[in-house]
Tab-separated table of C-alpha atoms and ligand atoms in Angstrom:
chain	number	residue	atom	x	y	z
A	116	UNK	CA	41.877	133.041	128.626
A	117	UNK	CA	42.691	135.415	131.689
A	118	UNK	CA	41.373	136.187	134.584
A	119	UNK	CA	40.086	139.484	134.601
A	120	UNK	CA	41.946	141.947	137.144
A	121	UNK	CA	38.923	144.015	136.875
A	122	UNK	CA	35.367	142.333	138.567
A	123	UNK	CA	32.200	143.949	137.551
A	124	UNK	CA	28.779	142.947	139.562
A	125	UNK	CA	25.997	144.242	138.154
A	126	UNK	CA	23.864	144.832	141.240
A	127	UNK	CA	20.315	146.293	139.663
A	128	UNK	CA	18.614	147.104	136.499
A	129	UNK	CA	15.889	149.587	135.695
A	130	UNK	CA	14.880	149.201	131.989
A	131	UNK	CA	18.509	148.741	130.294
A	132	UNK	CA	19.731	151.254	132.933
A	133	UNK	CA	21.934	149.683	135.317
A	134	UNK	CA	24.032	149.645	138.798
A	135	UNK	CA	27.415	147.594	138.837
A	136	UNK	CA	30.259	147.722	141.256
A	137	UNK	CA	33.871	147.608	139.396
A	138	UNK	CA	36.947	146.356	142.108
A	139	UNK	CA	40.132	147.389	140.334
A	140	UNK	CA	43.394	146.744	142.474
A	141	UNK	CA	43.024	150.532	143.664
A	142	UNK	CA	39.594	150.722	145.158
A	143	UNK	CA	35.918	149.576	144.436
A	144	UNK	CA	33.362	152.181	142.915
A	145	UNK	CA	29.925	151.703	141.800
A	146	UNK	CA	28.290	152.329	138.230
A	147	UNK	CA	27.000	154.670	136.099
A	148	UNK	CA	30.470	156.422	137.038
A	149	UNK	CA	31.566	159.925	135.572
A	150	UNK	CA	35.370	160.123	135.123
A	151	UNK	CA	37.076	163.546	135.109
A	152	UNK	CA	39.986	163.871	132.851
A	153	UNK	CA	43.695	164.302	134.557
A	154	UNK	CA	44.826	165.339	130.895
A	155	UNK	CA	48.574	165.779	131.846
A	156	UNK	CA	48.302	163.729	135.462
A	157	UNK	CA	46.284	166.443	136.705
A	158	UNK	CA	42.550	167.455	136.009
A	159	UNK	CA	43.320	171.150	136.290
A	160	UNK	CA	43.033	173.044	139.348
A	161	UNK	CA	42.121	170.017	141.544
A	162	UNK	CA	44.195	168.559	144.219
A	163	UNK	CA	43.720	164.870	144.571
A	164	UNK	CA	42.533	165.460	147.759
A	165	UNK	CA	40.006	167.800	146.272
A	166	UNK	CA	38.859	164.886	144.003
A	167	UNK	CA	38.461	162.561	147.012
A	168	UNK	CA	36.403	165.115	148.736
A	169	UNK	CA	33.927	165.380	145.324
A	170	UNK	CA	33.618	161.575	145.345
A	171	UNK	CA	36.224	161.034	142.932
A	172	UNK	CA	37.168	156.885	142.738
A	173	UNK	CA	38.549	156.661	139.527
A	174	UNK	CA	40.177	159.679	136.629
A	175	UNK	CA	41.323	159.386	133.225
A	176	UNK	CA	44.813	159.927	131.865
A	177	UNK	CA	45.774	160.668	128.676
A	178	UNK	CA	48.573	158.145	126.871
A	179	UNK	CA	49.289	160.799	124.031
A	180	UNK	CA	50.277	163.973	126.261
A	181	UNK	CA	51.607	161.791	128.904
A	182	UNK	CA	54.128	159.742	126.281
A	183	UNK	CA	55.330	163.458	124.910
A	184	UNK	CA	55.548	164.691	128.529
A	185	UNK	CA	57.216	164.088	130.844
A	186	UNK	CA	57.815	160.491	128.999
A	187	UNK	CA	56.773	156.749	130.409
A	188	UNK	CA	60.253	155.791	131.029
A	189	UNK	CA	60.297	158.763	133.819
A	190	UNK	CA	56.728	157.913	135.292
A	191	UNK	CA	57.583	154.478	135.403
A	192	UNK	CA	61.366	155.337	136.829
A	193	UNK	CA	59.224	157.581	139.451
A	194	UNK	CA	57.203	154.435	140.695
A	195	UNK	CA	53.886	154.312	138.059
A	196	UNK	CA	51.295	156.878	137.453
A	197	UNK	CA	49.403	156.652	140.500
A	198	UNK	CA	52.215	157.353	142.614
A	199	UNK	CA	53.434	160.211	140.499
A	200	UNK	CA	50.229	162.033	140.750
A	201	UNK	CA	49.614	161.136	144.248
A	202	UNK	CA	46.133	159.736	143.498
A	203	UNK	CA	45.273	156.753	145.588
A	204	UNK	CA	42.384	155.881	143.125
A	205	UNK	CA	41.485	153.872	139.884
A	206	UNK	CA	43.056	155.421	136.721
A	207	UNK	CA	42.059	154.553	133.447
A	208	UNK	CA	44.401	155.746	129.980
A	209	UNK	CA	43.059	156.004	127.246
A	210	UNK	CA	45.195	154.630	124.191
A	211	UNK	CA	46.123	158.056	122.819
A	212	UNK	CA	44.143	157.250	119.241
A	213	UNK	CA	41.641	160.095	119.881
A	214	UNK	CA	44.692	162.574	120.208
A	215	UNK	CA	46.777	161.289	117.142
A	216	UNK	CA	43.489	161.424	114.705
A	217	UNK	CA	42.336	164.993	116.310
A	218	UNK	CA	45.187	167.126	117.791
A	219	UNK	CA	47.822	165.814	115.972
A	220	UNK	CA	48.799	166.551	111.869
A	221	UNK	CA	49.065	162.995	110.747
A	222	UNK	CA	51.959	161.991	108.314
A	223	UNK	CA	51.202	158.027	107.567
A	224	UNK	CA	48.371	155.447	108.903
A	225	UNK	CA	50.071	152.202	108.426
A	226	UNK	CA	49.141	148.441	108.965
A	227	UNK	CA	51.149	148.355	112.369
A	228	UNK	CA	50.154	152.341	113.275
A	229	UNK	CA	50.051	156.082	113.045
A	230	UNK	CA	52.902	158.457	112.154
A	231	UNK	CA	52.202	161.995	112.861
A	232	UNK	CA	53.937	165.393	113.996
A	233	UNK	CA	53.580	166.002	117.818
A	234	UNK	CA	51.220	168.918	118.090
A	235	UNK	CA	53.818	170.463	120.200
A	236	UNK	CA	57.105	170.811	118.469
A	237	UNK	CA	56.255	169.457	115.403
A	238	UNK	CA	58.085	166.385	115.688
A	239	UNK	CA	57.895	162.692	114.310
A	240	UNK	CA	55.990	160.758	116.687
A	241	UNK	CA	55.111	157.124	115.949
A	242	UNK	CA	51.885	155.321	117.615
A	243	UNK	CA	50.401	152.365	116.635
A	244	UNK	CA	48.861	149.415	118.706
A	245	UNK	CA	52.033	147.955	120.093
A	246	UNK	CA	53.334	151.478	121.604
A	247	UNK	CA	50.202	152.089	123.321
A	248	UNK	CA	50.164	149.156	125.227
A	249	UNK	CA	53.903	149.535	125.846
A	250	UNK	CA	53.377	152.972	126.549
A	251	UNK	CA	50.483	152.320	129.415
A	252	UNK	CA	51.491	149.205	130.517
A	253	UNK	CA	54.612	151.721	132.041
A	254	UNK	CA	52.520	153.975	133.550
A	255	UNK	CA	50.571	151.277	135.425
A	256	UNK	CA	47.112	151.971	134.757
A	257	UNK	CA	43.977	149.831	135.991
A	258	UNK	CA	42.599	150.203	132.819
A	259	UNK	CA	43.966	150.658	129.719
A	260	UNK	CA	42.212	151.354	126.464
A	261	UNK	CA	43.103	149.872	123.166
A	262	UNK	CA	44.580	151.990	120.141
A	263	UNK	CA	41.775	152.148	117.931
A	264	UNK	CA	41.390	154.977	114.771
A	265	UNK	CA	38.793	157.118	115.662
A	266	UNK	CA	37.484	158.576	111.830
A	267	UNK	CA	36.226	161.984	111.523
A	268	UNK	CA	32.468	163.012	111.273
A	269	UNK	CA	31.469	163.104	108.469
A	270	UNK	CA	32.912	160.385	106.223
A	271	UNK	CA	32.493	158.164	103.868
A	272	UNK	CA	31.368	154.894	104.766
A	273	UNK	CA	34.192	153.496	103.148
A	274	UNK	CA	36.474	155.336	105.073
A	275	UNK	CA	34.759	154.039	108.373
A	276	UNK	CA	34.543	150.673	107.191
A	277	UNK	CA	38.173	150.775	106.516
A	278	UNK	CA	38.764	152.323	110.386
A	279	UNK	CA	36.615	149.400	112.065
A	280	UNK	CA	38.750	147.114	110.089
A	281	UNK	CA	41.947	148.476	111.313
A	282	UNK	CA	40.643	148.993	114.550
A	283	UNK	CA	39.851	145.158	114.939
A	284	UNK	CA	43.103	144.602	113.656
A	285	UNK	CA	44.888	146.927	116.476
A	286	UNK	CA	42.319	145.266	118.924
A	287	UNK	CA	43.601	141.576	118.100
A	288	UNK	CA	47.514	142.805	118.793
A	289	UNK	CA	46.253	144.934	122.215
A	290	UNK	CA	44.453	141.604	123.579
A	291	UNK	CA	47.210	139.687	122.502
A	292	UNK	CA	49.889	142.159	124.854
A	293	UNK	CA	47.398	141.890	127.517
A	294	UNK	CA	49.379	138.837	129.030
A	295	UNK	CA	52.617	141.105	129.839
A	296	UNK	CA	50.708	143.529	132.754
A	297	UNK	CA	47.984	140.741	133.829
A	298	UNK	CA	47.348	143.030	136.825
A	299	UNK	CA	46.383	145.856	134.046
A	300	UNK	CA	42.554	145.265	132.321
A	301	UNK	CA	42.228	146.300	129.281
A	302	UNK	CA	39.209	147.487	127.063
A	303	UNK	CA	38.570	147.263	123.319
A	304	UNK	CA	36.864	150.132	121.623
A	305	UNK	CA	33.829	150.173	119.120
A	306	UNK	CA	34.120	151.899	116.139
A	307	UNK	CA	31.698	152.300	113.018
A	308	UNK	CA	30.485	155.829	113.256
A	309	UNK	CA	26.540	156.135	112.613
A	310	UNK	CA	26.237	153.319	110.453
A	311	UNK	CA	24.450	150.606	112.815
A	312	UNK	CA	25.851	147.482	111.051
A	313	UNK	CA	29.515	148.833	111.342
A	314	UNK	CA	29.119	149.227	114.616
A	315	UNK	CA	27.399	145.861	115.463
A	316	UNK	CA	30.137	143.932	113.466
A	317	UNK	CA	32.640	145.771	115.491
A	318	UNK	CA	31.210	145.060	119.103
A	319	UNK	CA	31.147	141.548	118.297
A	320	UNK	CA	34.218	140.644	116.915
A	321	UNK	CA	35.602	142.910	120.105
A	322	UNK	CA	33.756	140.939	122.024
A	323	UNK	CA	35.107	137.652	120.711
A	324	UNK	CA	38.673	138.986	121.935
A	325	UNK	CA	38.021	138.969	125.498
A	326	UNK	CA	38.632	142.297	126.868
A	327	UNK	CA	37.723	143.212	130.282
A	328	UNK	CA	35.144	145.630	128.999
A	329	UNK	CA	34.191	147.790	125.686
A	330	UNK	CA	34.196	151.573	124.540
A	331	UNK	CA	31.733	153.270	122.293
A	332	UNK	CA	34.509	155.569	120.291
A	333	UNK	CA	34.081	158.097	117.990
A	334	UNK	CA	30.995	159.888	119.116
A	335	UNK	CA	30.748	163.595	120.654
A	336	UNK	CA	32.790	164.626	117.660
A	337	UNK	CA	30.440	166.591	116.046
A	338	UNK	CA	27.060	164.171	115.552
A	339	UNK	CA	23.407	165.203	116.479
A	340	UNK	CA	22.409	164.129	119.838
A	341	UNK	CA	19.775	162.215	117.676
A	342	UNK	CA	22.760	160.423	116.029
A	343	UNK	CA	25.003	159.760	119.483
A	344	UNK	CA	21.320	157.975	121.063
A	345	UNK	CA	20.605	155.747	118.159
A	346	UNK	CA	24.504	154.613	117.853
A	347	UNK	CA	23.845	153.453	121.355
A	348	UNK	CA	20.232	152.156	121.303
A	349	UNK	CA	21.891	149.894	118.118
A	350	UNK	CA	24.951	148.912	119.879
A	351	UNK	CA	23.891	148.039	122.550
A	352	UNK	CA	22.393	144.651	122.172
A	353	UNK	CA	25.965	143.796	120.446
A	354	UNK	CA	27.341	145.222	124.385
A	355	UNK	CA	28.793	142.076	126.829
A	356	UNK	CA	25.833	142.512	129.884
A	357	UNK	CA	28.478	141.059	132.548
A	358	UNK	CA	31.004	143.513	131.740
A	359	UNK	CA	31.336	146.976	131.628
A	360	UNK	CA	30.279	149.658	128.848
A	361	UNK	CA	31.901	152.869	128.455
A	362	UNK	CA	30.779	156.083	126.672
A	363	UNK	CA	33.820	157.742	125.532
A	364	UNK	CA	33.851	162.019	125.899
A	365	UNK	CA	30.643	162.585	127.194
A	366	UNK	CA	29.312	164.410	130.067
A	367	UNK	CA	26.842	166.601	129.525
A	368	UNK	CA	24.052	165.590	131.882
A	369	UNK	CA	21.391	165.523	129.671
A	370	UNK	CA	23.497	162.844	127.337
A	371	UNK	CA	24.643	160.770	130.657
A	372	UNK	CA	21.097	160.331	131.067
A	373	UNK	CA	20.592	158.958	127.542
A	374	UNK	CA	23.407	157.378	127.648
A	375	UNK	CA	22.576	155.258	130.974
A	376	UNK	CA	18.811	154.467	129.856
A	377	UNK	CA	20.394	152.769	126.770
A	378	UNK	CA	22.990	150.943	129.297
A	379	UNK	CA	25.950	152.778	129.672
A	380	UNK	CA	27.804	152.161	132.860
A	381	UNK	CA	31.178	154.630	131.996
A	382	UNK	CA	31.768	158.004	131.072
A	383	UNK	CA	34.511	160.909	130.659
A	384	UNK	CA	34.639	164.412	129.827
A	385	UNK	CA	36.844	167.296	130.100
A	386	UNK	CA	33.658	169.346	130.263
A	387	UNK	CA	33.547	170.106	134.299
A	388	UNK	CA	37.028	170.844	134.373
A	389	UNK	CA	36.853	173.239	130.849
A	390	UNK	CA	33.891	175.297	131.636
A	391	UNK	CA	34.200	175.466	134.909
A	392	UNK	CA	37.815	177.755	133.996
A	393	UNK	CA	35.230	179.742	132.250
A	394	UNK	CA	32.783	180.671	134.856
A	395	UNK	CA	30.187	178.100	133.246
A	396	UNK	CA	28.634	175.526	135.767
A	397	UNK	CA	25.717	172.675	136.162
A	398	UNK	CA	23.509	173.190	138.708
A	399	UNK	CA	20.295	171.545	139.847
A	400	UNK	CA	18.278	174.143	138.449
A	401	UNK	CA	20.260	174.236	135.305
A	402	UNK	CA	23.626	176.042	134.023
A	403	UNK	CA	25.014	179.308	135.301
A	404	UNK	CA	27.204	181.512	133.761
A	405	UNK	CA	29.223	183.209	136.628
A	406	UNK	CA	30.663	186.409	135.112
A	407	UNK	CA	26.878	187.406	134.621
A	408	UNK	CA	26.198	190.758	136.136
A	409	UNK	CA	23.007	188.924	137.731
A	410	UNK	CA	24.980	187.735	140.418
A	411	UNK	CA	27.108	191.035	140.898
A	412	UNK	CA	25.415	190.684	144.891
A	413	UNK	CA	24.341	187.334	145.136
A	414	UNK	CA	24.862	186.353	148.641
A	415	UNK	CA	23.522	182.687	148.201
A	416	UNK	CA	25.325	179.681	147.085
A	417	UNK	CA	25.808	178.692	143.493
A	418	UNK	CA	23.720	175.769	143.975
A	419	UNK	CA	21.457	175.629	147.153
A	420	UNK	CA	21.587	171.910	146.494
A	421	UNK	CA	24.735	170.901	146.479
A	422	UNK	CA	27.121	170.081	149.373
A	423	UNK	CA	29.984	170.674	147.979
A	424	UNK	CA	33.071	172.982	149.582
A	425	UNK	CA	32.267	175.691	146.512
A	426	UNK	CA	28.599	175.654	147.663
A	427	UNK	CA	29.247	175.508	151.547
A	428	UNK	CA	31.515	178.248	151.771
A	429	UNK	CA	31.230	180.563	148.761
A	430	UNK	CA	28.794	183.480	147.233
A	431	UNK	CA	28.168	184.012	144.262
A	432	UNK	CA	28.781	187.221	144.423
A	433	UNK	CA	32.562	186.094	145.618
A	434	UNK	CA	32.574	183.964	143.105
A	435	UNK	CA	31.743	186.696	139.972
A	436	UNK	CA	34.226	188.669	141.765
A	437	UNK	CA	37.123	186.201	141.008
A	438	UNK	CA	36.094	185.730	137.256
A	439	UNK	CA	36.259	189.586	136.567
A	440	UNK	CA	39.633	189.771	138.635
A	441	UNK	CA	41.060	186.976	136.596
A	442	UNK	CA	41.962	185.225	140.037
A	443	UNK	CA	42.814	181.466	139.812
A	444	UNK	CA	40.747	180.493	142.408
A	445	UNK	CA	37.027	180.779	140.773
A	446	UNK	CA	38.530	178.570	138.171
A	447	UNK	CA	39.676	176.146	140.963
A	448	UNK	CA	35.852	176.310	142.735
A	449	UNK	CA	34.057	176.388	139.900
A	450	UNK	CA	35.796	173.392	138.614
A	451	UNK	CA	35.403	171.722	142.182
A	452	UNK	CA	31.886	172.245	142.261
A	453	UNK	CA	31.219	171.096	139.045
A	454	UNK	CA	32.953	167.906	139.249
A	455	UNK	CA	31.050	166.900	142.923
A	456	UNK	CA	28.058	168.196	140.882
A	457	UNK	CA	28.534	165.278	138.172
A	458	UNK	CA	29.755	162.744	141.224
A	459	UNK	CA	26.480	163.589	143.011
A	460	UNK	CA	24.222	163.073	139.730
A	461	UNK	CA	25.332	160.048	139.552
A	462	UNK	CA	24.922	158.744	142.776
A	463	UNK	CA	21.023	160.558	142.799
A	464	UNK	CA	20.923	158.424	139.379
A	465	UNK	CA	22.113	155.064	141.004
A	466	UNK	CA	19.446	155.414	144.025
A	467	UNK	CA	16.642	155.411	141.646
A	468	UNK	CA	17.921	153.096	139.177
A	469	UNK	CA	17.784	150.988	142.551
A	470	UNK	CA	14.289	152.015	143.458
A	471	UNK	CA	12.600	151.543	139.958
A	472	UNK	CA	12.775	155.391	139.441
A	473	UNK	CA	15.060	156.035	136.767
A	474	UNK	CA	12.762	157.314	134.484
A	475	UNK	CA	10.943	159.564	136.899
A	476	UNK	CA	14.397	160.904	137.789
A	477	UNK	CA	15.644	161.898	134.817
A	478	UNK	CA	11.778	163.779	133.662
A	479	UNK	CA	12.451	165.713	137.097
A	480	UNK	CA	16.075	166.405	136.372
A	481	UNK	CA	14.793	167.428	133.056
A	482	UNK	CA	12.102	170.059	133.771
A	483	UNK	CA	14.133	171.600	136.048
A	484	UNK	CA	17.342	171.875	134.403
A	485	UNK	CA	16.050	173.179	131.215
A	486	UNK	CA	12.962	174.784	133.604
A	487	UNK	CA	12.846	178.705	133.340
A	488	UNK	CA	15.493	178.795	136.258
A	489	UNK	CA	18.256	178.789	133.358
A	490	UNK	CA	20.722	181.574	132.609
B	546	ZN	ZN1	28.660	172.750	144.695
């Protein structure tokens, strides 16, 4: 067995919601943690220093986009990922599965992988288990994910039971390549859709395999909320305690706080990055749409409660004005704000998962976010 690169402490529990500190060889950051997504090495509009300055430890990268362009070979030529993107932080790929079964139009699933036509040019593109861990082991992540075959919602449960097969099958050949990067942890991911046994049989045999930590895939694609919270409440017993637990694609805050009572520690989402290019942001007293006409002479902050640059130094009024003028720069605030926004959340949620008062929290969070402040 390996040592792990990555140590996980778990430092206090509330319920099943917990606090952990992860140490990966580029920096230390405490759990529940909210990821934002550096698609193509960059979450759009943000500087790294931006990211640092919204309490940014650790991104995600995507394999897929990042194996089509600019290529491994010429990230790894240009000194790894982190170095590439000038981010001084944790990084974590994900195995590019999601991308081949959503964005891509697949040609062949095979024993050892996926053929499919790049969504960009239409060309053959082959990724299966092997390639993955090839393909992030160049880049140099801290964590990598394993290739796993995320199934569409709805399907058959033979069809799912066939994709937790495979997946476990991909899973055995990612743990086995762990050995070549042992500086590089790696993660398995859970499969099984909404059927609770599928997923239990999954987590366990993953967990068998020793990874460094496990993934709930395949949810956020199109499942009631009512769905994505009793996936978790029936995984979770199946979930390694001393490791951690990552929610894959989610980050609205209303789910991140389901997700962390039912002992998430992880989570990702392009969500801060996508609606804040749209004018749409989280505040404390719920979302606001900033091309409203409400806030045509605004001369207060988006958020009165946030301490972010956006907040510090911007109206909304200014910032309506840049969404009607098309001007890149309310994308790049809006974006900025809503990323410290989620970094801040979680913090708020870590402090009173340390003083007893997560559930308190998150009925306060609730009756105000969804209060009759909202538009
Ligand atoms: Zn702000």
């Amino acid at each position: 067995m390996l040592t792990s690169p990555l140590a996980f402490e778990r430092l206090a529990q509330d319920g099943r919601a917990r606090v952990g500190r992860i140490t990966t060889l580029h920096g230390t950051f405490e759990t529940p943690v909210f990821m934002p997504v550096g698609t193509q090495a960059t979450v759009k509009s943000q500087t790294t220093d931006d990211l640092q300055r919204a309490g940014v430890r650790i991104l995600l990268c995507n394999t897929y986009h990042l194996h089509l362009r600019p290529g491994e070979e010429v990230i790894e030529h240009l000194g790894g990922l982190h170095r590439f993107m000038s981010w001084p932080g944790a990084i974590l790929t994900d195995s590019g599965g999601f991308q081949v079964f959503s964005l891509a139009r697949l040609r062949e699933v095979r024993e050892d992988g996926v053929l499919f036509q790049s969504h960009l040019d239409g060309s053959d593109v082959f990724l299966g288990p092997d390639q993955a861990m090839a393909i992030q082991q160049a880049l140099g992540s801290d964590i990598a994910m394993a290739f796993d075959e995320c199934p569409p919602h709805p399907a058959a449960r033979s069809t799912v039971e066939a994709a937790v097969e495979r997946t476990l099958r991909w899973a055995a050949r990612c743990a086995e390549r762990r050995a070549e990067r042992p500086q590089q942890a790696v993660f398995g991911i859970v499969q099984g859709g909404i059927h609770p046994d599928l997923r239990q049989h999954c987590a366990r045999e993953l967990r068998a395999m020793g990874f460094d930590g496990l993934a709930i895939g395949g949810l956020s694609v199109g499942e009631t909320k009512e769905m994505m919270n009793a996936v978790l409440e029936d995984t979770e017993p199946e979930l390694p305690v001393d490791s951690p637990r990552y929610l894959m694609g989610v980050g609205a805050p209303e789910d991140l706080f389901e997700a962390i009572e039912r002992g998430v520690d992880m989570f990702d989402c392009v969500m801060p990055t996508r609606n804040g290019r749209n004018g749409g942001c989280f505040t404390w007293s719920g979302k606001v749409r900033l091309k409203a006409a409400i806030h045509r002479e605004d001369p207060g902050p988006l958020d009165p409660d946030c301490g972010c640059s956006t907040c510090r130094g911007y109206s909304r009024a200014y910032l309506r004005h840049l969404f009607n003028t098309d001007e890149m720069l309310g994308s790049q605030l809006a974006s900025h704000h809503n990323i410290a926004f989620l970094q801040s959340l979680m913090e708020k949620i870590r402090e009173a998962i340390r003083a007893g008062r997560f559930a308190e929290l998150k009925a306060e969070f609730t009756a105000r976010y969804f209060g009759p402040h909202e538009r």
